[in-house]
Every structure is written in C-alpha cells, then in structure tokens.
CSV table of C-alpha atoms in Angstrom, one decimal:
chain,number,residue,atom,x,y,z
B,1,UNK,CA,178.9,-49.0,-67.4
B,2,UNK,CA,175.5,-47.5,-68.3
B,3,UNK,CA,172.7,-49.8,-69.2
B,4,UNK,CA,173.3,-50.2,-73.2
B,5,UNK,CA,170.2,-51.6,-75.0
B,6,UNK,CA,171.8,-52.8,-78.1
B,7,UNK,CA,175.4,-53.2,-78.3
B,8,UNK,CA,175.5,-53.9,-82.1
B,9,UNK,CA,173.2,-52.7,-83.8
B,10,UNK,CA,175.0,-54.3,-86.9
B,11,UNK,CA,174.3,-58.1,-86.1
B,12,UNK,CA,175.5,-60.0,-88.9
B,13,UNK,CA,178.1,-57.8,-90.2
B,14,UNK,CA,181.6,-58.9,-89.8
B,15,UNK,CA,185.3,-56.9,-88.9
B,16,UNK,CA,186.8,-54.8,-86.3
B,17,UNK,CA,184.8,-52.2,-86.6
B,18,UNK,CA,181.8,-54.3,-85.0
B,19,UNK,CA,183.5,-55.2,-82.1
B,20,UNK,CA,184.1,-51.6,-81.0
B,21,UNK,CA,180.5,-51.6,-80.1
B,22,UNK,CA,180.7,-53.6,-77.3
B,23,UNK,CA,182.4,-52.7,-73.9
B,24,UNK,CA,185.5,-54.6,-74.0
B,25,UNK,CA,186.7,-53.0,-77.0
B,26,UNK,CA,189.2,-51.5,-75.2
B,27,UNK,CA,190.4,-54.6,-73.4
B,28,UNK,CA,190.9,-55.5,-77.0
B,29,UNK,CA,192.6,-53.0,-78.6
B,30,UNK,CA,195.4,-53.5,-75.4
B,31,UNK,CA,195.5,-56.7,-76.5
B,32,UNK,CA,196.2,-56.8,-79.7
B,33,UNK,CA,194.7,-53.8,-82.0
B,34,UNK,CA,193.2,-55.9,-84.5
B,35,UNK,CA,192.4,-53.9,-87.8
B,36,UNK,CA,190.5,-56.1,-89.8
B,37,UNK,CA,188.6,-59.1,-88.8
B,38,UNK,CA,188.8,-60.7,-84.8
B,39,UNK,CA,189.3,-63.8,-84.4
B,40,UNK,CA,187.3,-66.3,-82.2
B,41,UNK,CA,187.0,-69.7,-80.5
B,42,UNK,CA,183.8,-71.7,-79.6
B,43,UNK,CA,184.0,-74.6,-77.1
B,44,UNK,CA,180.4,-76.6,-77.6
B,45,UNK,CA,178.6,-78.6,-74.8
B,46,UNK,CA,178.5,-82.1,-74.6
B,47,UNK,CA,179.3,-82.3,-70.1
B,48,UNK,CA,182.7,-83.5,-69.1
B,49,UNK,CA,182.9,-85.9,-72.3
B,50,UNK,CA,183.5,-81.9,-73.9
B,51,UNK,CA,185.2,-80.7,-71.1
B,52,UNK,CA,188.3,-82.8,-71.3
B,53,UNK,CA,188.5,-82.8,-75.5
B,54,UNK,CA,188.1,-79.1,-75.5
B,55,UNK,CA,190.9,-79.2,-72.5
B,56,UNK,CA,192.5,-80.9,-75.1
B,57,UNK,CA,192.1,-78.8,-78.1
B,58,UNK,CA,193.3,-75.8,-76.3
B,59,UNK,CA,196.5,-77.7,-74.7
B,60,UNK,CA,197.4,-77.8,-78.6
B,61,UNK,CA,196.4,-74.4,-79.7
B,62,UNK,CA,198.1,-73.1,-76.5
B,63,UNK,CA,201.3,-75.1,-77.8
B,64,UNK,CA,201.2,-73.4,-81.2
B,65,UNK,CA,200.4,-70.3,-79.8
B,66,UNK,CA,197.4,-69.8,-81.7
B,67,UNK,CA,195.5,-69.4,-78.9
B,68,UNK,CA,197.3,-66.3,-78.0
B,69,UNK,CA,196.3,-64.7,-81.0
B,70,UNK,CA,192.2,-65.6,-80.5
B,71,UNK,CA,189.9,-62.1,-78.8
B,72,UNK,CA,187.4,-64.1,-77.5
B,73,UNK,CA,186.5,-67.4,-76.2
B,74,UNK,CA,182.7,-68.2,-76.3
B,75,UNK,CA,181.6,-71.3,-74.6
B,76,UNK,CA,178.8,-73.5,-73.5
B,77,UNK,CA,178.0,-76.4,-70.9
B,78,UNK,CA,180.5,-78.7,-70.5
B,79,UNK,CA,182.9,-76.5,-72.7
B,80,UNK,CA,182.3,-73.6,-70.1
B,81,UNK,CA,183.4,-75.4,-67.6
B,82,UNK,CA,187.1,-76.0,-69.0
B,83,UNK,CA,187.5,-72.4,-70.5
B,84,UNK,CA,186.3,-70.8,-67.5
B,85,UNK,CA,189.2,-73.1,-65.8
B,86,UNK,CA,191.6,-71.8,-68.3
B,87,UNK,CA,190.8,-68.0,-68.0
B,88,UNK,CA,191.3,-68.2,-64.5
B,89,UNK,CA,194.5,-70.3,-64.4
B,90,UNK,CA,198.0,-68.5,-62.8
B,91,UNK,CA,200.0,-70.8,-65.0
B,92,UNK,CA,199.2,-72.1,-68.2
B,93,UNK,CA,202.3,-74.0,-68.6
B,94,UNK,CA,201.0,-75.5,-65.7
B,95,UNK,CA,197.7,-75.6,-66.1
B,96,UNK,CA,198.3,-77.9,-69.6
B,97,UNK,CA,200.8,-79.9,-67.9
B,98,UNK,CA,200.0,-84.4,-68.9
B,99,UNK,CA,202.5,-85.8,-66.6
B,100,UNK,CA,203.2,-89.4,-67.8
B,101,UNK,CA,202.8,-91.3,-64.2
B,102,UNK,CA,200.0,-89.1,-62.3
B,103,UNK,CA,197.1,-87.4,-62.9
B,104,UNK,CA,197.2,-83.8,-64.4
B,105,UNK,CA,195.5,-80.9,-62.3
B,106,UNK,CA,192.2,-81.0,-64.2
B,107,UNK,CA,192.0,-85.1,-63.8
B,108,UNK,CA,193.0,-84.7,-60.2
B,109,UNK,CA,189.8,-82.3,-59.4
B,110,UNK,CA,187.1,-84.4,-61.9
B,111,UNK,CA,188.0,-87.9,-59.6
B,112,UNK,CA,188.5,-86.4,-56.3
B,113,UNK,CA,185.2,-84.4,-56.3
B,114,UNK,CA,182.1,-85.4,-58.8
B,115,UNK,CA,182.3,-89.2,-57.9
B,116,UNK,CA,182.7,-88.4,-54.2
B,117,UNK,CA,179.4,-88.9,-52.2
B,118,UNK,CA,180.9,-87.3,-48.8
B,119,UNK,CA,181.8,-84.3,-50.7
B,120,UNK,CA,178.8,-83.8,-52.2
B,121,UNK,CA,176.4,-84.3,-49.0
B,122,UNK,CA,179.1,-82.1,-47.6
B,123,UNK,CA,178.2,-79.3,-50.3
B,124,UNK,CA,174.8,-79.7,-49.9
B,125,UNK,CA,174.8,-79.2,-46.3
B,126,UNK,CA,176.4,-75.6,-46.5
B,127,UNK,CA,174.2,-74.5,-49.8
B,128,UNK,CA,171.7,-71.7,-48.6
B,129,UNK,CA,168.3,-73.4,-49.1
B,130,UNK,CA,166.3,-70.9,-51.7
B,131,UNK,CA,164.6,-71.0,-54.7
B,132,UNK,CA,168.2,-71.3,-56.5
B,133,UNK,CA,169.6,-74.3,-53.9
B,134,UNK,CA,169.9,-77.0,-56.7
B,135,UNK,CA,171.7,-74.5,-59.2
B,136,UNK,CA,173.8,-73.3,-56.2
B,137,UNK,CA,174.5,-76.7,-54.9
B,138,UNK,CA,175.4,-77.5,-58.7
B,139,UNK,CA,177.7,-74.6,-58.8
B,140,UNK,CA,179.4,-75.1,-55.6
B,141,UNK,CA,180.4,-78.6,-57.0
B,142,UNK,CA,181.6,-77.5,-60.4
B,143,UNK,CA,183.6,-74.5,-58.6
B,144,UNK,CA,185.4,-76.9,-56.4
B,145,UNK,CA,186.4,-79.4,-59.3
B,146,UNK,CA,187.7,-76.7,-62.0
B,147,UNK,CA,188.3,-73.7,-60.5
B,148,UNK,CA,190.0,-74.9,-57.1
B,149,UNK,CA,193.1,-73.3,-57.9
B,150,UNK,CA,191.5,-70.3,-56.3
B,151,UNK,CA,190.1,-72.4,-53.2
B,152,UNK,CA,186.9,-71.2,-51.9
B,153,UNK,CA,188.3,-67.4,-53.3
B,154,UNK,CA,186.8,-68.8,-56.5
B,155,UNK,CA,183.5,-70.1,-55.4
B,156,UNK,CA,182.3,-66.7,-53.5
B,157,UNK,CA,183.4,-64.0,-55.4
B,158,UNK,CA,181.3,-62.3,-58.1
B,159,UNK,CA,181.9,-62.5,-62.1
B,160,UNK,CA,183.0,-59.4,-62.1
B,161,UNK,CA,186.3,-60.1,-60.5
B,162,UNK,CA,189.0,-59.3,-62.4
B,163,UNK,CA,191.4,-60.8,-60.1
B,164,UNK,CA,190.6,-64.3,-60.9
B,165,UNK,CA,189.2,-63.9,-64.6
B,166,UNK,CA,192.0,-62.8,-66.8
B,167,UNK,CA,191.9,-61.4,-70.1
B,168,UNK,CA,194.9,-59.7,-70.4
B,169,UNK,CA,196.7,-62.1,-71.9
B,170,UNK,CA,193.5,-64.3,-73.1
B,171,UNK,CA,190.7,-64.3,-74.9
B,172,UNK,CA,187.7,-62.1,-73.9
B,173,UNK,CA,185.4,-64.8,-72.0
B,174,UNK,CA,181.8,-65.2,-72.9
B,175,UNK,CA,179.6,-68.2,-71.2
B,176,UNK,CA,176.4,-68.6,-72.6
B,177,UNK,CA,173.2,-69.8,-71.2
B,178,UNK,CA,169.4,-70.2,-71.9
B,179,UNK,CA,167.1,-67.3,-71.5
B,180,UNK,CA,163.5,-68.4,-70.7
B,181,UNK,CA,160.5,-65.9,-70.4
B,182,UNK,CA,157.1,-65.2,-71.3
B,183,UNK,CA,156.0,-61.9,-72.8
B,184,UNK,CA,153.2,-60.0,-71.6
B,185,UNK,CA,149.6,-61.8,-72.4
B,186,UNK,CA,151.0,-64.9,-73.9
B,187,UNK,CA,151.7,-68.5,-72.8
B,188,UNK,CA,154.5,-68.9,-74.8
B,189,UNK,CA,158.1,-69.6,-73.4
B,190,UNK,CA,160.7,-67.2,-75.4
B,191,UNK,CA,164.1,-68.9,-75.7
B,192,UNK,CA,167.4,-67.1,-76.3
B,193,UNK,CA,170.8,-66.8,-75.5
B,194,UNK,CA,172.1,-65.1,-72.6
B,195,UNK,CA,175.3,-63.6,-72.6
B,196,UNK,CA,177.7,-63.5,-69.0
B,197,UNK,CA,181.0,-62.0,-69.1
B,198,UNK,CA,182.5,-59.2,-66.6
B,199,UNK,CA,181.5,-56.9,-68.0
B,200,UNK,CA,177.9,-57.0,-69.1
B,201,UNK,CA,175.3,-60.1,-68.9
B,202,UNK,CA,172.0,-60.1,-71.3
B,203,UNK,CA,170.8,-61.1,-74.4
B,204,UNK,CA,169.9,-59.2,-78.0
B,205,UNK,CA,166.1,-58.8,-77.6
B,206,UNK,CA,166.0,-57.5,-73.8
B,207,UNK,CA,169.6,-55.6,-73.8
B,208,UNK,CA,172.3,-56.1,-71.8
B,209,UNK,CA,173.2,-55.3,-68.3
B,210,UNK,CA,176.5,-54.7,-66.1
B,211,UNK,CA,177.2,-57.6,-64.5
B,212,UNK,CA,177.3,-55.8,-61.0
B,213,UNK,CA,173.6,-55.1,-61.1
B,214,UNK,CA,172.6,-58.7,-62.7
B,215,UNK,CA,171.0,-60.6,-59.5
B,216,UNK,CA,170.7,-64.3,-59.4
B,217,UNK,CA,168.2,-64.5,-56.8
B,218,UNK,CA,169.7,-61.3,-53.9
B,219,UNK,CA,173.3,-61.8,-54.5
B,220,UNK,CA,175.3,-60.7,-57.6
B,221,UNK,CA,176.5,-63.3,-59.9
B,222,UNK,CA,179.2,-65.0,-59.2
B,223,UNK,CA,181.4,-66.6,-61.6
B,224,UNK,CA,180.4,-70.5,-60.1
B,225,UNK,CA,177.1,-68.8,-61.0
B,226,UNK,CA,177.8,-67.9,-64.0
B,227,UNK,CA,179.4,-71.9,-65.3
B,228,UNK,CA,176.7,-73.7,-63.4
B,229,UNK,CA,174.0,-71.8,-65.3
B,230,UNK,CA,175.4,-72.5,-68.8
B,231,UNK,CA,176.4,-76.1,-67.8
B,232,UNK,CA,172.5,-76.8,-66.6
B,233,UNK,CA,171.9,-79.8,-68.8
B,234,UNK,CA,169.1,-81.3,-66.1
B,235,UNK,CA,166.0,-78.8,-66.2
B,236,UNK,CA,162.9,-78.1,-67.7
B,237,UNK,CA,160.3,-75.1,-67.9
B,238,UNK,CA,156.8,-74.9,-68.0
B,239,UNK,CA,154.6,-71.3,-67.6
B,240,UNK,CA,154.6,-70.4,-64.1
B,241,UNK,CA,151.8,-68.3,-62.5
B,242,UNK,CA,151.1,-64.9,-63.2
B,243,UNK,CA,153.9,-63.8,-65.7
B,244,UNK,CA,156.9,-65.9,-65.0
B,245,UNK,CA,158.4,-69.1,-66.0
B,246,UNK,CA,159.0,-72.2,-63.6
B,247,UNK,CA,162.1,-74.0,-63.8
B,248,UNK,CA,162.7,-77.6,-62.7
B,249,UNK,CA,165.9,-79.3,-61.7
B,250,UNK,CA,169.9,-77.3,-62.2
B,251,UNK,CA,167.5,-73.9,-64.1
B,252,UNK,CA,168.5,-70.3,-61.9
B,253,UNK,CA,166.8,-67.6,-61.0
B,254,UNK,CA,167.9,-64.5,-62.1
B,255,UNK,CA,166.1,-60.6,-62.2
B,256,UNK,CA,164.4,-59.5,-64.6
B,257,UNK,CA,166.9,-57.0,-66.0
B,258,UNK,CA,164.8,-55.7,-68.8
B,259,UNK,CA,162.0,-54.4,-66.2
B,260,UNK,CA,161.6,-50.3,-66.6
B,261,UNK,CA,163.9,-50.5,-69.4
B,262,UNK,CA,164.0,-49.6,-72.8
B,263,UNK,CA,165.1,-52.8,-74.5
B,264,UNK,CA,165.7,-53.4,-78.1
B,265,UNK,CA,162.8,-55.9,-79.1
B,266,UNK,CA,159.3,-54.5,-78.0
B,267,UNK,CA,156.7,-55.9,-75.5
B,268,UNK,CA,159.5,-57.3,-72.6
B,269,UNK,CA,158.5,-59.3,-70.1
B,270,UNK,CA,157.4,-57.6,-66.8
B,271,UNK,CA,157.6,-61.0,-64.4
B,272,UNK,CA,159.9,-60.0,-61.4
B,273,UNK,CA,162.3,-62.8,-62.1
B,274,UNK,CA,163.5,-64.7,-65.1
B,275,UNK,CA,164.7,-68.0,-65.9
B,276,UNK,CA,168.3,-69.3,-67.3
B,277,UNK,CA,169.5,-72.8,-67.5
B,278,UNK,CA,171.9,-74.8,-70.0
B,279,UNK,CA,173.4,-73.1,-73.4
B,280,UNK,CA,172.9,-75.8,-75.0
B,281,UNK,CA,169.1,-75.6,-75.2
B,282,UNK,CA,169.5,-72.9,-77.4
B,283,UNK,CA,172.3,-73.7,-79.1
B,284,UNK,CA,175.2,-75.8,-78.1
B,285,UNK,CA,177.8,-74.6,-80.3
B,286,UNK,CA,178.5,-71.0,-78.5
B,287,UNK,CA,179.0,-69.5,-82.0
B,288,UNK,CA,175.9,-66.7,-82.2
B,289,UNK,CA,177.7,-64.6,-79.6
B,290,UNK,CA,180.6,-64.7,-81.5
B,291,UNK,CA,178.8,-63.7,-85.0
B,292,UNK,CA,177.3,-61.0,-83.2
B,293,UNK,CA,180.4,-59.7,-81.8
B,294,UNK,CA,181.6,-59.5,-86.2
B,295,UNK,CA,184.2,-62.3,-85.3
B,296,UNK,CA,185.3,-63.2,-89.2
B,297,UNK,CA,187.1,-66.2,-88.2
B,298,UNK,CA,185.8,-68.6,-85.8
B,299,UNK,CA,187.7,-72.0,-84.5
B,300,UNK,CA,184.6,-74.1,-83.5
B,301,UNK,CA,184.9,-76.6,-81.2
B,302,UNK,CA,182.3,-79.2,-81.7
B,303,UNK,CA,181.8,-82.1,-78.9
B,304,UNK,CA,178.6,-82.9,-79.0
B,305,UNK,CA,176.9,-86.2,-78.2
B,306,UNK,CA,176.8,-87.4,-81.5
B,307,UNK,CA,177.3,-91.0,-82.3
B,308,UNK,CA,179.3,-92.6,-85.7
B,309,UNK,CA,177.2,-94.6,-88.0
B,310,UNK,CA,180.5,-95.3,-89.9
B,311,UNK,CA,179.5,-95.6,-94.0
B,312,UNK,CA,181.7,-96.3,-96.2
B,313,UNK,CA,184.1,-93.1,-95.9
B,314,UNK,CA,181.7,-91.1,-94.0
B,315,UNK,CA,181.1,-90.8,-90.4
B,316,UNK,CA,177.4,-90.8,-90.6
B,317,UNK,CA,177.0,-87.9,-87.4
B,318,UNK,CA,173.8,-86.1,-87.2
B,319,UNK,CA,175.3,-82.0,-86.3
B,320,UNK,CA,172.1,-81.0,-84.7
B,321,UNK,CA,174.0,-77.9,-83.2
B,322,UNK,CA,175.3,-77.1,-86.8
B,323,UNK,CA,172.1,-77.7,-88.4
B,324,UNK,CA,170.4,-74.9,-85.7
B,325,UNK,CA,173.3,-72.3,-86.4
B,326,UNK,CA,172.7,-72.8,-90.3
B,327,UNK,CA,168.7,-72.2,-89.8
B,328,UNK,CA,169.4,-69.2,-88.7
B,329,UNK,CA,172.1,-67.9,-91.6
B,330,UNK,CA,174.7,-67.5,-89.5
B,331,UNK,CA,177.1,-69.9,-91.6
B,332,UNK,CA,176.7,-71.9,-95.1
B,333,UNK,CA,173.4,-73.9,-95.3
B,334,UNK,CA,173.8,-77.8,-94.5
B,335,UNK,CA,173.3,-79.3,-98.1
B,336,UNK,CA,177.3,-78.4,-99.0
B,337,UNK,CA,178.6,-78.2,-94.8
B,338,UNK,CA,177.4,-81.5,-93.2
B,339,UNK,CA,178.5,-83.3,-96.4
B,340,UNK,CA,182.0,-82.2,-96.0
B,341,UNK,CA,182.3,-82.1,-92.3
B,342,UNK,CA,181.2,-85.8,-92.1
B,343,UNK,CA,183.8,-87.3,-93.4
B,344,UNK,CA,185.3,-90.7,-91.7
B,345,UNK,CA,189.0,-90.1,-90.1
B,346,UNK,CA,189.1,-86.4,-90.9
B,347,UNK,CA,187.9,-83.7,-87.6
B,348,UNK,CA,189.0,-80.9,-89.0
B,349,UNK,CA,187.1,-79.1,-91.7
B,350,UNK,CA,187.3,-75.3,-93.1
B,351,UNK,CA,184.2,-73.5,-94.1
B,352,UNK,CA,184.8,-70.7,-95.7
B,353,UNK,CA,182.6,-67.9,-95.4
B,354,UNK,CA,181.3,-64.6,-97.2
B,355,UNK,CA,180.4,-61.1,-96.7
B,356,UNK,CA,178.4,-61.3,-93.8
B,357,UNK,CA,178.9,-65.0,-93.0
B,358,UNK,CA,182.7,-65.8,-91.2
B,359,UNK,CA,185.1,-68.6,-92.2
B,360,UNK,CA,184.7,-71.5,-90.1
B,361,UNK,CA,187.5,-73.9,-88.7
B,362,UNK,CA,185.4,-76.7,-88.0
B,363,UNK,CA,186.6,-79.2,-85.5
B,364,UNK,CA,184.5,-82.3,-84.6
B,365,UNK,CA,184.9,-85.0,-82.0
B,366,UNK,CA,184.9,-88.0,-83.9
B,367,UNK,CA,187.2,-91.1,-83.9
B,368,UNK,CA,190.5,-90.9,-86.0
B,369,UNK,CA,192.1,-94.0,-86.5
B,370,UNK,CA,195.7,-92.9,-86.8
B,371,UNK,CA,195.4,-91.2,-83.3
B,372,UNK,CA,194.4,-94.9,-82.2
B,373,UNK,CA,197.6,-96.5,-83.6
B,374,UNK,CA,199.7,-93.9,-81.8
B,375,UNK,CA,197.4,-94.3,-78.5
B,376,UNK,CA,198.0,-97.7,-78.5
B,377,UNK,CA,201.3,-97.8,-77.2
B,378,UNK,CA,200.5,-95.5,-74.5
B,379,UNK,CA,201.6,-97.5,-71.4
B,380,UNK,CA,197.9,-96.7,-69.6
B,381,UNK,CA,195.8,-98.1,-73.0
B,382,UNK,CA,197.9,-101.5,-72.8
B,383,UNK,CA,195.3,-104.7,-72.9
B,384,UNK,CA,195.2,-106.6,-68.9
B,385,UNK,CA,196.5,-110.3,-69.2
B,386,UNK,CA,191.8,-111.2,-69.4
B,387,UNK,CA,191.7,-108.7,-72.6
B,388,UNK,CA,194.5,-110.7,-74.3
B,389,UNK,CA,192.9,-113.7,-72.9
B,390,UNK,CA,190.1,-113.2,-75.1
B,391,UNK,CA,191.0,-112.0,-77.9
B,392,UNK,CA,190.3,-108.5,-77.4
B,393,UNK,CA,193.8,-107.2,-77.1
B,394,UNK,CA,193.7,-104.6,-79.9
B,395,UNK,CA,193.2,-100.7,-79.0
B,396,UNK,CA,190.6,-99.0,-80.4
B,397,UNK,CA,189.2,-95.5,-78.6
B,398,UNK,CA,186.0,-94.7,-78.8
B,399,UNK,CA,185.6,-90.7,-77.8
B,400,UNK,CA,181.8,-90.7,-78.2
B,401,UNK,CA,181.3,-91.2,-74.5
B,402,UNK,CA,177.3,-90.4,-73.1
B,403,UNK,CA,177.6,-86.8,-71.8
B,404,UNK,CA,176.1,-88.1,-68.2
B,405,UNK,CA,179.0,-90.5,-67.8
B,406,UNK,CA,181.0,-89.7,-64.6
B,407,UNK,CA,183.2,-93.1,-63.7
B,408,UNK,CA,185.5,-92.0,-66.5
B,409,UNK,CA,188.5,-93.8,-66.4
B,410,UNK,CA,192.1,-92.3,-66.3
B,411,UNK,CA,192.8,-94.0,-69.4
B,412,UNK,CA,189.7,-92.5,-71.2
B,413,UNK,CA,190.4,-89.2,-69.8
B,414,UNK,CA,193.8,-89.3,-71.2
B,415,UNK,CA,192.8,-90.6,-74.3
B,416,UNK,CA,190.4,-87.9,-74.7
B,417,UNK,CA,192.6,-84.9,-74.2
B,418,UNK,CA,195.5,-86.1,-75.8
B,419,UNK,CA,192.9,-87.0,-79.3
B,420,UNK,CA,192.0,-83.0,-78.9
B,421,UNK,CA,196.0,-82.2,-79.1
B,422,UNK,CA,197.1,-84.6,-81.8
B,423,UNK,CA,194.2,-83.0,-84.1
B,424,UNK,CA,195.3,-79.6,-83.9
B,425,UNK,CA,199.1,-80.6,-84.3
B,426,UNK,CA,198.6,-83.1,-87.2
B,427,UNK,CA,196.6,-80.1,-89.1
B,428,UNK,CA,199.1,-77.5,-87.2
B,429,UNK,CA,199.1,-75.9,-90.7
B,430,UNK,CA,195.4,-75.2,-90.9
B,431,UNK,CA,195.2,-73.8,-87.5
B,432,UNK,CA,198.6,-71.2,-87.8
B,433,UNK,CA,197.1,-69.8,-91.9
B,434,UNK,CA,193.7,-69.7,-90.5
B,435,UNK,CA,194.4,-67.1,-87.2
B,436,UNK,CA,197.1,-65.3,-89.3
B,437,UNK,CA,193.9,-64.1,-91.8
B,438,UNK,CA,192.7,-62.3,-88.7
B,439,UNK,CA,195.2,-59.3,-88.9
C-alpha cells in the first residue's frame, strides 16, 4: 500500500460509502458487505480497572452475537489491551470462558505476571537499552500478560502480522495513541490521535503510513508496540531541542512519517523522530477514529475513572472523555447527553444521532444495584466470619477502582467482568435493535 495522505476526505460524513476510503474496505466487504451504515465498538481507557469490564462487555456481546456483526473495534489504554487480546485469540469460546472454581485465562496472566517482581527484573534484564527501553520494557510486560497465548510469537512479531491479528471473523482493530510534535518555528506541542492497525498507522493532519514502513526507533512496530503505546498512562512531554519533542516515562519513539511527504494539513513537522504515548491524552473514549471511518452506529464503551457522587437519582459522574468528544461536534452537545447518561442504576444510555452525527449506545461503568443483589450470592463475594463479626456482612461492589490499582482481588476481578456481562444481557434488547440498524 502506497503512502495515502488523506484517507477520507469526508470526515464527518456518515455510511458505507465512507469507509470504502480506507484500505480495509475490502477486508470489510468479505466480511459482511454492509450497504448502509457500519457499525462500531469503542473500548475507553481507564488501565486494568477498563480492561477486565470491557473483557466483560464483550463476553456478553460475544454471547448475543452482536459482536459478530460490529466492522471495527476502536480502542484505547487499558481497553486496548483486552481487544487486542481478543483479536488475537484462537478460541473465543475459550477465550470468554468464567470457570466457577479457578481463574479464567485473562485472570490467570493479570496475577501471575504484573504483581510479580522476578518477572519483571527478569524483563527488564533482556529489554534492549535505547531511547525506547521503558516503553519496550512496558510492552514486553503487557505482551506477556494478555497476549501469551501466542508465547513469545506474540511479543516479537510486527503489527502487521496477520497470523496472529484476525479480522476475518472480527472486527477491523484500531488502537489509538497520542501524537506529539512541534511544527516548524513554534514551541508549541501538537496533540492528535494516532491511528495503528495492520494495515496503515498515522493520523488526519500528517497522513497515514503502511505499517511496514512505520519505525519505532529501527525496528518495525510490533503489535506489543503497538498496545504499550496506547496504554502509556505514565509520561509527559516538554519541547525538546532543535525540532523535536522529549518524552518522559512509558512515551515511544517513533519516525517521523510525514518527513518528504505531502501530508494533508500544511507546515509538518521536519524533527527526525516523533513522539506517541497514551490515547487517552487525547481522548480516552476511542470514538474519533471511528467517526472518521463514517461509522453510523457506535457501541461506546466507557470505563473511565470517574467517581459516583450519588444524588438523589443521579449518579453525579463528571464524563470528561464525553465532554472532549462533544467539543469537537462529533456527538450531541452535553447540556441534553450528560443529563441523561447520569442517571443512578441505569449504564446503558442511547444517543441518538443526526445527519452527520452517529447514534450512540452509551455504556458507562457505574454501580448497579440489582447486579449487587445477584453478586451477592456469588460463593467468592460471601462476607469472612471478621466481616459478619462487625457488622459489615452485606455485599455491596464498588466498580470505581483507581486505574493504578494492581493487587486486585479475584473477587473484584470477577465482580467486574461479570457487571460488564449482566449489563448487556439485562438490556439484550437494546444491544440486538441497535446493530440490526446497521444493515
């Protein structure tokens, strides 16, 4: 594939017909010949906390096979990390398996790997020391706890493998990162999002580029690459000298793909190398790539770190990755949207859309106190003979865990996934109408 500078030229407009701009139309149109509007799925940020409810979310989808039916699956951060899992998996019936007595395979790689010093002074004792070894180290770690079903297969070879990510039968994978760069005579630090799939990796003011000739440092991304830069949470950037930017902390290194190149925004940057970290600091809802791909319907998947300040009947959540997406029109402004997304009890909201705006299938990470009563006679959430002792024998689950938290029990963990499945099958309904518009 040819260096493209603009794939769509028709950024905001909605259907088919959009999507047969971009390069894995015909992946697509194998798939499932869509005629009118395609149909997508954003999985938000938010670390593991978003990991295992989005693990969750798409358990249930997978179960009422409305994930079958979805073209593309956008994600960011934490959320990367679980749908690049899935879009590598052999077996899905597998691969969503909650045995009742052990841990599942996804629990099984989070405690035997992240909370494991030897394994991680292990890893960074074979990570090549460059100006990319925290990322790399980062990435080595993430590889081995999601996508292990690949052993080290998965950690070495490049994105563009299509061996290991599937799309066949799936939705067309997009992770999303962070651009940072500086333009030419300016101090000021350009954010945008960056785009990584197998096929192509760039962004809409510098182009795109195929994903064979996108460098991180000397090698060609690889798809640990790939997850560990949109799942950077820990970095920050300052100007750097001469053109480029400085990342510090889990940012990467990448070329400068827009160098010599006619790109679709004027006055590029001319820096040698450029710099990509988390999603989420652009936006952590993974949406924008699907709006600019003319998705009509999108299933969003919000798991943000964001707090209930219960009131009365509303859940009194802040939606500061919601509030970014409607400052930049690309759904209903917030007045009418938070009001009716906040509501106490209720995670699942539809938006609808309008001409150039899609419908929205709004799902947010909240507590929902009928899930609770159900939970509670869950063998692993019964209260130890010290919790009865006290009084403090009722269940209650709160999902709003802090996105750095690692010591996760395997009661939380369960808790969380199984909250992501019993949304989508108590609003089954919702979720079958709302892919069948997408014909």
């Amino acid at each position: 594939m040819n260096y493209t500078p603009d794939f769509n030229p028709k950024f905001g407009t909605l259907g088919a017909e959009v999507t047969k701009h971009w390069p894995e139309s015909t992946i697509l149109k194998n798939r499932n010949n869509k005629k009118t509007d395609t149909l997508g799925i954003a999985l938000s940020g938010g670390g593991y906390r978003s990991a295992i409810f989005c693990y969750g979310i798409l358990r249930g989808l997978y179960e009422l096979g409305v994930l079958q039916k979805a073209d593309y699956l956008s994600a960011v951060s934490g959320g990367s990390w679980i749908a690049t899992a899935f879009s590598m998996a052999e077996n899905l019936d597998y691969f969503f398996s909650l045995p009742d007595d052990h841990a599942n395979f996804m629990e099984e790689g989070f405690e035997s790997l992240l909370v494991n010093p030897m394994r991680l002074l292990e890893e960074a004792a074979l990570t090549r020391p460059d100006n990319n070894y925290v990322s790399d180290l980062y990435g080595r770690l993430i590889a081995r706890t999601f996508l292990r079903e690949h052993g080290d297969y998965s950690r070495y070879n490049p994105l563009t493998d299509n061996k290991l990510i599937q799309d066949g039968d799936r939705p067309f994978l997009l992770l999303n990162g962070t651009l940072h760069f500086r333009r030419p005579k300016t101090f000021d630090i350009t954010e945008e999002c960056f785009e990584m799939n197998r096929l192509y990796c760039g962004s809409r003011s510098l182009g795109y580029l195929d994903t064979k000739e996108m460098l991180a440092d000397d090698d060609p991304i690889r798809i640990r690459d790939a997850v560990a830069i949109s799942g950077a949470a820990v970095a920050a950037h300052v100007p750097g000298l001469g053109d480029e930017v400085s990342g510090l902390g889990l940012s990467r290194e990448i070329i400068n793909f827009a160098d010599g190149r006619k790109t679709p925004f004027p006055n590029p940057p001319d820096a040698e190398r450029l710099d990509v970290d988390d999603g989420g600091k652009y936006n952590n809802l993974g949406v924008e790539s699907l709006v600019n791909r003319g998705c009509g319907y999108i299933i969003v998947v919000d798991a943000e770190h964001d707090p209930e300040h219960k009131n009365g009947k509303m859940s009194g959540q802040k939606y500061e990755g919601l509030r970014t997406l409607m400052n930049r029109n690309h759904i209903p402004q917030p007045n009418f949207v938070i009001k009716q997304l906040d509501q106490a009890n209720q995670a699942v909201h539809l938006v609808p859309g309008k001409r150039t705006v899609p419908d929205v299938l709004y799902v947010k990470l909240k507590s929902v106190a009928a899930f609770d009563k159900a939970a509670a006679k869950k063998p692993y959430n019964q209260p130890g003979f010290l919790q009865n002792l006290f009084g403090r024998g009722d269940f209650a689950f709160n999902p709003q865990f802090s996105t750095a938290k690692l010591d996760y029990s395997f009661a939380e963990h369960r808790n969380l996934t199984e909250l992501g499945t019993y949304i989508v099958k108590q609003n089954a309904d919702t979720f079958t109408s709302f892919a069948a518009k997408s014909k």
